[in-house]
Amino acid sequence: MGPLPPATNDATAITLNNHGYTGTIPTEYGIMTKLTSLDLGQNQISGSIPTELGHLSELITGCPTPYKNGLVSSNRLTGPVPTELGLIKRMTSFFYLDSNSLSSTIPSELGGVNKIVNVFRLDFNYLTGTVPSQFGKMSKIVFDFSVDHNALHGTVPTELFCMSRMSVGFRLSQNSLTGSIPSQIGHLTHMTTVFHISENQFTSALPTQIGMMSSCTSLLRVYQNAFSQRIPTEMGQVSNIRQGFLLGHNSFTGAIPTELGNFVRLTSNLQVYSNQLSSTIPTEMGRFRDLRSDITMSSNRLTGKLPTQLGNLAELDNILRVNQNSLTSSIPTEMGQFFKLHSTYNLGENMFSSSIPTELGELYKLSAGFHLQQNLLSGNIPTELGRLTSVTSKFEIHSNRLCGYMPTQVIGITH
């Protein structure tokens, strides 16, 4: 397409989204002081963001079409974020600088864009330094605050949680943020979906005030940090959650709270794997009768019997993992009631004893991942396992105390 068109003094709106423009943003664009809308998103524009764009004092939106990655999103821009952009004080929506290669600290002056209501995005860049406390001035924002996928460090300022109207999209994930999460997280009482603080280096306990996000219905992600101590029982107050409760890869200790059984509307993704959780699996885990995908409690220190109530998860069609724990006693016959399960049934690397229940032969829809290996299972291999003819990979029952011959019905599955 070539370079961007020249500036026009009287222009009030420029929409050039996804037109294949190349070259740089002309500094002359800063003279278009009547602009209320500017959308240069999804092109191949390179170079730096001109400081002159800070002169666009009448600019209200970075995208006339809602949520279309406007302003300067999704280009090839490099260099610093100009402090002058904080002078665009009338802007209320679609401040998009995301998905470029910007590589400075975040100017505290951007806190001057404090009338923003919808979308403030700096994610998917190479930004460094800390999250400015001045961002707490954006108290009107409701939808999408994103600084994830950068190289930010330091602690999260308590002022950030002055965004008490935030409803959808609070993203800090995939940075190198440290320290504890402030108790002021409890101000986010209107949060309904997409709370992402995963893949950082947060430590200490998760604040009990996180339970104040009781309106959250999906995508509560705190995985892959270094949170320690117990999972707050107050998380059971987030009882409207339907998908994406992700606490894996931390250092949580103690028991799995029975209050998590309040998540009766959950349909996918309950993950507490790779922690230091101990004690028994609560019987309340059997309340997730609508769960269709992914319950993962593997790589912890869980002990005791596997609750028979897990057999109530009859809608589960993908991923059941309790492997790499210290679960004991026999495998309940109810664990053969996952008639819809297609992939990943993993009870391996525990201390289960006694014989393999014949009822596991009812998992006939399973196509990949049948794991009972490295337990203390004994007796003969049930011929009923020969019904698992759909399993084409990872049929593992080795490293137990099984005896007798391999039933011919099973030989074809294991090879």
Short mmCIF file of C-alpha atoms in Angstrom, two decimals, residues 10-382:
data_model
loop_
_atom_site.label_atom_id
_atom_site.label_comp_id
_atom_site.label_asym_id
_atom_site.label_seq_id
_atom_site.Cartn_x
_atom_site.Cartn_y
_atom_site.Cartn_z
CA ASP A 10 -9.37 20.02 9.13
CA ALA A 11 -9.65 16.25 9.57
CA THR A 12 -11.77 15.11 12.50
CA ALA A 13 -11.42 11.37 12.00
CA ILE A 14 -8.81 9.13 10.35
CA THR A 15 -9.52 5.44 9.95
CA LEU A 16 -6.77 3.53 8.13
CA ASN A 17 -7.00 0.21 9.94
CA ASN A 18 -5.66 -2.90 8.20
CA HIS A 19 -4.72 -1.28 4.89
CA GLY A 20 -1.14 -2.55 4.63
CA TYR A 21 0.48 0.85 5.15
CA THR A 22 4.25 0.94 5.60
CA GLY A 23 6.80 3.57 6.51
CA THR A 24 6.61 5.80 9.58
CA ILE A 25 3.93 7.94 11.21
CA PRO A 26 4.43 11.49 9.91
CA THR A 27 5.24 13.99 12.65
CA GLU A 28 2.79 16.31 10.85
CA TYR A 29 -0.07 14.18 12.20
CA GLY A 30 0.41 16.19 15.37
CA ILE A 31 -1.00 19.31 13.67
CA MET A 32 -4.41 17.68 13.16
CA THR A 33 -5.66 19.15 16.39
CA LYS A 34 -9.32 18.72 15.43
CA LEU A 35 -9.02 14.93 15.36
CA THR A 36 -11.42 13.13 17.65
CA SER A 37 -10.68 9.67 16.25
CA LEU A 38 -7.40 8.17 15.01
CA ASP A 39 -7.03 4.55 13.93
CA LEU A 40 -3.77 3.38 12.33
CA GLY A 41 -3.97 -0.14 13.72
CA GLN A 42 -3.07 -3.43 12.04
CA ASN A 43 -0.67 -2.13 9.42
CA GLN A 44 3.09 -2.48 8.91
CA ILE A 45 4.09 0.93 10.19
CA SER A 46 7.60 1.12 11.64
CA GLY A 47 9.79 3.66 13.40
CA SER A 48 8.92 5.42 16.64
CA ILE A 49 5.70 7.04 17.85
CA PRO A 50 6.04 10.78 17.19
CA THR A 51 5.96 12.90 20.31
CA GLU A 52 3.82 15.31 18.31
CA LEU A 53 0.81 12.99 18.73
CA GLY A 54 0.58 14.44 22.22
CA HIS A 55 -0.78 17.61 20.59
CA LEU A 56 -4.02 15.81 19.65
CA SER A 57 -5.84 17.31 22.59
CA GLU A 58 -9.31 16.69 21.10
CA LEU A 59 -8.73 12.97 20.54
CA ILE A 60 -11.48 10.91 22.15
CA THR A 61 -11.09 7.45 20.67
CA GLY A 62 -8.47 5.31 18.98
CA CYS A 63 -10.99 3.21 17.11
CA PRO A 64 -14.37 4.13 15.61
CA THR A 65 -15.23 0.43 15.35
CA PRO A 66 -15.33 -1.01 18.87
CA TYR A 67 -12.60 -3.46 19.85
CA LYS A 68 -10.83 -3.54 16.47
CA ASN A 69 -7.26 -2.96 17.68
CA GLY A 70 -7.03 0.69 16.69
CA LEU A 71 -4.83 3.72 17.38
CA VAL A 72 -1.36 2.26 16.64
CA SER A 73 -1.97 -1.36 17.67
CA SER A 74 -0.45 -4.29 15.79
CA ASN A 75 2.27 -2.54 13.83
CA ARG A 76 6.08 -2.67 13.88
CA LEU A 77 6.72 0.37 16.03
CA THR A 78 9.90 0.58 18.09
CA GLY A 79 11.50 2.94 20.56
CA PRO A 80 10.01 4.58 23.66
CA VAL A 81 6.45 5.36 24.62
CA PRO A 82 6.34 9.17 24.42
CA THR A 83 5.54 10.91 27.69
CA GLU A 84 3.57 13.41 25.61
CA LEU A 85 0.81 10.85 25.05
CA GLY A 86 -0.26 11.58 28.61
CA LEU A 87 -1.49 14.97 27.36
CA ILE A 88 -4.36 13.35 25.46
CA LYS A 89 -6.61 13.92 28.44
CA ARG A 90 -9.96 13.78 26.66
CA MET A 91 -9.49 10.22 25.44
CA THR A 92 -12.18 7.90 26.74
CA SER A 93 -11.74 4.74 24.68
CA PHE A 94 -9.35 2.49 22.80
CA PHE A 95 -5.89 3.60 23.82
CA TYR A 96 -4.08 0.89 21.88
CA LEU A 97 -0.27 0.72 21.84
CA ASP A 98 -0.18 -3.07 22.04
CA SER A 99 1.42 -5.64 19.77
CA ASN A 100 4.45 -3.64 18.69
CA SER A 101 8.11 -3.68 19.72
CA LEU A 102 8.13 -0.67 22.03
CA SER A 103 11.01 -0.86 24.47
CA SER A 104 11.09 1.83 27.13
CA THR A 105 9.84 2.20 30.64
CA ILE A 106 6.17 3.14 30.94
CA PRO A 107 5.95 6.91 31.44
CA SER A 108 4.10 7.84 34.60
CA GLU A 109 2.59 10.67 32.56
CA LEU A 110 0.25 8.16 30.89
CA GLY A 111 -1.73 8.34 34.10
CA GLY A 112 -3.01 11.61 32.67
CA VAL A 113 -5.25 9.61 30.32
CA ASN A 114 -7.57 9.32 33.30
CA LYS A 115 -10.91 9.62 31.52
CA ILE A 116 -10.40 6.29 29.78
CA VAL A 117 -13.38 3.96 30.15
CA ASN A 118 -12.77 1.26 27.55
CA VAL A 119 -9.41 -0.30 26.67
CA PHE A 120 -5.97 0.80 27.78
CA ARG A 121 -3.48 -1.62 26.25
CA LEU A 122 0.30 -1.70 26.31
CA ASP A 123 0.62 -5.48 26.11
CA PHE A 124 2.83 -7.53 23.79
CA ASN A 125 5.77 -5.15 23.71
CA TYR A 126 9.20 -5.08 25.36
CA LEU A 127 8.43 -2.52 28.03
CA THR A 128 10.58 -2.48 31.15
CA GLY A 129 10.57 -0.83 34.54
CA THR A 130 7.67 -0.77 36.95
CA VAL A 131 3.91 -0.30 36.67
CA PRO A 132 3.35 3.41 37.42
CA SER A 133 1.28 4.14 40.51
CA GLN A 134 -0.25 7.01 38.50
CA PHE A 135 -2.30 4.42 36.62
CA GLY A 136 -4.53 4.40 39.67
CA LYS A 137 -5.96 7.69 38.37
CA MET A 138 -7.78 5.69 35.67
CA SER A 139 -10.59 5.05 38.11
CA LYS A 140 -13.28 5.19 35.41
CA ILE A 141 -11.98 2.29 33.36
CA VAL A 142 -14.43 -0.60 33.00
CA PHE A 143 -13.08 -2.72 30.18
CA ASP A 144 -9.57 -4.04 29.45
CA PHE A 145 -6.50 -2.79 31.26
CA SER A 146 -3.58 -4.77 29.81
CA VAL A 147 0.15 -4.48 30.42
CA ASP A 148 0.85 -8.20 30.07
CA HIS A 149 3.53 -9.83 27.92
CA ASN A 150 6.27 -7.30 28.65
CA ALA A 151 9.38 -7.28 30.85
CA LEU A 152 8.00 -5.28 33.76
CA HIS A 153 9.38 -5.80 37.26
CA GLY A 154 8.85 -4.54 40.78
CA THR A 155 5.74 -4.69 42.90
CA VAL A 156 2.16 -3.92 41.94
CA PRO A 157 1.20 -0.46 43.25
CA THR A 158 -1.78 -0.47 45.57
CA GLU A 159 -3.16 2.49 43.60
CA LEU A 160 -3.80 0.19 40.66
CA PHE A 161 -6.78 -1.27 42.46
CA CYS A 162 -8.51 2.09 42.49
CA MET A 163 -9.93 0.80 39.19
CA SER A 164 -12.93 -0.32 41.20
CA ARG A 165 -15.30 -0.14 38.22
CA MET A 166 -13.24 -2.68 36.28
CA SER A 167 -15.46 -5.44 34.93
CA VAL A 168 -13.65 -7.22 32.09
CA GLY A 169 -9.96 -7.70 31.43
CA PHE A 170 -7.35 -6.92 34.10
CA ARG A 171 -4.07 -8.30 32.77
CA LEU A 172 -0.62 -8.23 34.35
CA SER A 173 0.52 -11.69 33.24
CA GLN A 174 3.82 -12.74 31.70
CA ASN A 175 6.08 -10.16 33.25
CA SER A 176 8.59 -10.38 36.11
CA LEU A 177 6.50 -8.68 38.77
CA THR A 178 7.38 -9.51 42.36
CA GLY A 179 6.20 -9.06 45.92
CA SER A 180 2.74 -9.69 47.28
CA ILE A 181 -0.63 -8.77 45.81
CA PRO A 182 -2.10 -5.87 47.82
CA SER A 183 -5.22 -6.48 49.88
CA GLN A 184 -6.80 -3.66 47.85
CA ILE A 185 -7.52 -6.34 45.24
CA GLY A 186 -10.79 -6.56 47.14
CA HIS A 187 -11.89 -3.31 45.48
CA LEU A 188 -12.45 -5.16 42.19
CA THR A 189 -15.94 -6.21 43.18
CA HIS A 190 -17.36 -5.74 39.66
CA MET A 191 -14.86 -8.05 37.98
CA THR A 192 -16.70 -10.59 35.80
CA THR A 193 -14.04 -12.16 33.56
CA VAL A 194 -10.36 -12.20 32.60
CA PHE A 195 -8.35 -11.52 35.74
CA HIS A 196 -4.81 -12.52 34.76
CA ILE A 197 -1.83 -12.16 37.07
CA SER A 198 -0.20 -15.44 36.00
CA GLU A 199 3.39 -16.09 34.98
CA ASN A 200 5.09 -13.58 37.24
CA GLN A 201 7.12 -13.95 40.43
CA PHE A 202 4.53 -12.98 43.02
CA THR A 203 5.12 -14.37 46.50
CA SER A 204 3.48 -14.60 49.93
CA ALA A 205 -0.14 -15.48 50.52
CA LEU A 206 -2.89 -14.73 48.09
CA PRO A 207 -5.00 -12.06 49.85
CA THR A 208 -8.26 -13.27 51.31
CA GLN A 209 -9.87 -10.20 49.72
CA ILE A 210 -9.70 -11.96 46.34
CA GLY A 211 -12.97 -13.54 47.43
CA MET A 212 -14.59 -10.12 46.93
CA MET A 213 -14.55 -10.81 43.18
CA SER A 214 -17.69 -12.86 43.67
CA SER A 215 -19.13 -11.76 40.32
CA CYS A 216 -16.28 -13.35 38.37
CA THR A 217 -17.56 -16.01 35.98
CA SER A 218 -14.44 -16.99 34.04
CA LEU A 219 -10.69 -16.88 33.62
CA LEU A 220 -9.32 -16.24 37.07
CA ARG A 221 -5.64 -16.99 36.46
CA VAL A 222 -2.96 -16.81 39.12
CA TYR A 223 -0.88 -19.79 37.96
CA GLN A 224 2.89 -19.95 37.63
CA ASN A 225 3.95 -17.64 40.43
CA ALA A 226 5.42 -18.37 43.85
CA PHE A 227 2.32 -17.84 46.00
CA SER A 228 2.60 -19.72 49.27
CA GLN A 229 0.56 -20.60 52.34
CA ARG A 230 -3.00 -21.83 52.06
CA ILE A 231 -5.44 -21.24 49.25
CA PRO A 232 -7.86 -18.74 50.85
CA THR A 233 -11.16 -20.33 51.82
CA GLU A 234 -12.71 -17.03 50.72
CA MET A 235 -12.14 -18.10 47.12
CA GLY A 236 -15.23 -20.21 47.57
CA GLN A 237 -17.18 -16.93 47.38
CA VAL A 238 -16.37 -16.77 43.66
CA SER A 239 -19.19 -19.25 43.26
CA ASN A 240 -20.39 -17.97 39.88
CA ILE A 241 -17.25 -19.06 38.09
CA ARG A 242 -17.90 -21.20 35.03
CA GLN A 243 -14.47 -21.69 33.48
CA GLY A 244 -10.82 -21.11 34.12
CA PHE A 245 -9.96 -21.35 37.83
CA LEU A 246 -6.20 -21.71 37.48
CA LEU A 247 -3.92 -21.85 40.52
CA GLY A 248 -1.29 -24.29 39.25
CA HIS A 249 2.50 -23.96 39.51
CA ASN A 250 2.72 -22.12 42.80
CA SER A 251 3.73 -23.14 46.32
CA PHE A 252 0.35 -23.31 48.00
CA THR A 253 0.28 -25.54 51.07
CA GLY A 254 -2.36 -27.09 53.27
CA ALA A 255 -5.56 -28.73 52.17
CA ILE A 256 -7.67 -27.97 49.13
CA PRO A 257 -10.45 -25.81 50.63
CA THR A 258 -13.78 -27.57 50.81
CA GLU A 259 -15.30 -24.21 49.85
CA LEU A 260 -14.16 -24.75 46.26
CA GLY A 261 -17.07 -27.15 46.09
CA ASN A 262 -19.23 -24.03 45.76
CA PHE A 263 -18.18 -23.83 42.09
CA VAL A 264 -21.21 -25.83 41.03
CA ARG A 265 -21.52 -23.93 37.74
CA LEU A 266 -17.97 -24.76 36.66
CA THR A 267 -17.76 -26.27 33.16
CA SER A 268 -14.01 -26.26 32.46
CA ASN A 269 -10.55 -25.90 33.93
CA LEU A 270 -10.10 -26.40 37.64
CA GLN A 271 -6.31 -26.54 38.04
CA VAL A 272 -4.39 -26.71 41.31
CA TYR A 273 -1.49 -28.84 40.04
CA SER A 274 2.20 -28.43 40.93
CA ASN A 275 1.79 -27.00 44.40
CA GLN A 276 2.51 -28.44 47.84
CA LEU A 277 -1.08 -29.21 48.73
CA SER A 278 -1.57 -31.97 51.28
CA SER A 279 -4.31 -33.82 53.11
CA THR A 280 -7.16 -35.58 51.33
CA ILE A 281 -9.13 -34.52 48.27
CA PRO A 282 -12.40 -33.00 49.54
CA THR A 283 -15.55 -34.95 48.77
CA GLU A 284 -17.00 -31.57 47.71
CA MET A 285 -15.04 -31.93 44.45
CA GLY A 286 -17.85 -34.22 43.39
CA ARG A 287 -20.23 -31.26 43.11
CA PHE A 288 -18.89 -30.18 39.70
CA ARG A 289 -21.58 -32.08 37.82
CA ASP A 290 -21.40 -29.73 34.81
CA LEU A 291 -17.61 -29.94 34.48
CA ARG A 292 -16.72 -31.01 30.95
CA SER A 293 -13.01 -30.36 30.67
CA ASP A 294 -9.92 -30.51 32.85
CA ILE A 295 -9.73 -31.18 36.53
CA THR A 296 -6.04 -31.32 37.40
CA MET A 297 -4.73 -31.89 40.92
CA SER A 298 -1.46 -33.59 39.96
CA SER A 299 2.02 -33.03 41.39
CA ASN A 300 1.06 -32.24 44.97
CA ARG A 301 1.29 -34.11 48.27
CA LEU A 302 -2.31 -35.27 48.48
CA THR A 303 -2.95 -38.34 50.62
CA GLY A 304 -5.72 -40.68 51.61
CA LYS A 305 -8.44 -42.28 49.55
CA LEU A 306 -9.71 -40.97 46.25
CA PRO A 307 -13.25 -39.80 47.06
CA THR A 308 -15.97 -41.87 45.42
CA GLN A 309 -17.82 -38.59 44.74
CA LEU A 310 -15.44 -37.84 41.85
CA GLY A 311 -17.48 -40.37 39.93
CA ASN A 312 -20.29 -37.77 39.90
CA LEU A 313 -18.38 -35.78 37.24
CA ALA A 314 -20.18 -37.73 34.54
CA GLU A 315 -20.02 -34.90 31.97
CA LEU A 316 -16.21 -34.82 31.96
CA ASP A 317 -14.91 -35.46 28.45
CA ASN A 318 -11.32 -34.27 28.69
CA ILE A 319 -8.52 -34.47 31.28
CA LEU A 320 -8.72 -36.00 34.73
CA ARG A 321 -5.34 -35.82 36.47
CA VAL A 322 -4.53 -36.75 40.06
CA ASN A 323 -1.13 -38.25 39.27
CA GLN A 324 2.07 -37.66 41.21
CA ASN A 325 0.59 -37.56 44.68
CA SER A 326 0.54 -40.01 47.60
CA LEU A 327 -3.03 -41.24 47.27
CA THR A 328 -3.63 -44.64 48.85
CA SER A 329 -6.13 -47.47 49.20
CA SER A 330 -7.98 -49.00 46.28
CA ILE A 331 -9.21 -47.15 43.21
CA PRO A 332 -12.96 -46.65 43.73
CA THR A 333 -15.18 -48.47 41.27
CA GLU A 334 -16.91 -45.13 40.68
CA MET A 335 -13.80 -44.01 38.80
CA GLY A 336 -15.13 -46.04 35.90
CA GLN A 337 -18.15 -43.76 35.46
CA PHE A 338 -16.46 -41.25 33.12
CA PHE A 339 -18.34 -42.58 30.14
CA LYS A 340 -17.77 -39.43 28.06
CA LEU A 341 -14.03 -39.06 28.71
CA HIS A 342 -12.01 -38.90 25.48
CA SER A 343 -8.55 -37.90 26.63
CA THR A 344 -6.23 -38.21 29.64
CA TYR A 345 -7.22 -40.38 32.55
CA ASN A 346 -4.21 -40.18 34.84
CA LEU A 347 -4.03 -41.83 38.26
CA GLY A 348 -0.34 -42.74 37.87
CA GLU A 349 2.50 -42.29 40.35
CA ASN A 350 0.52 -42.67 43.55
CA MET A 351 0.26 -45.48 46.11
CA PHE A 352 -3.01 -47.08 45.01
CA SER A 353 -3.24 -50.71 46.04
CA SER A 354 -5.48 -53.71 45.52
CA SER A 355 -6.69 -54.74 42.07
CA ILE A 356 -7.58 -52.66 39.04
CA PRO A 357 -11.38 -52.23 39.07
CA THR A 358 -13.07 -53.99 36.19
CA GLU A 359 -15.29 -50.92 35.88
CA LEU A 360 -12.40 -49.02 34.27
CA GLY A 361 -13.23 -50.99 31.16
CA GLU A 362 -16.25 -48.71 30.80
CA LEU A 363 -13.99 -45.83 29.71
CA TYR A 364 -14.43 -47.04 26.15
CA LYS A 365 -14.47 -43.54 24.59
CA LEU A 366 -10.96 -42.84 25.84
CA SER A 367 -8.61 -42.33 22.89
CA ALA A 368 -5.36 -41.19 24.53
CA GLY A 369 -3.77 -41.30 27.93
CA PHE A 370 -4.76 -44.16 30.27
CA HIS A 371 -2.30 -43.99 33.17
CA LEU A 372 -2.16 -46.28 36.19
CA GLN A 373 1.62 -46.72 36.21
CA GLN A 374 3.87 -46.59 39.28
CA ASN A 375 1.37 -47.55 41.94
CA LEU A 376 1.06 -50.61 44.20
CA LEU A 377 -1.72 -52.28 42.22
CA SER A 378 -1.83 -56.05 42.45
CA GLY A 379 -3.72 -59.03 41.11
CA ASN A 380 -4.51 -59.88 37.51
CA ILE A 381 -5.02 -57.40 34.73
CA PRO A 382 -8.79 -57.32 34.08
#
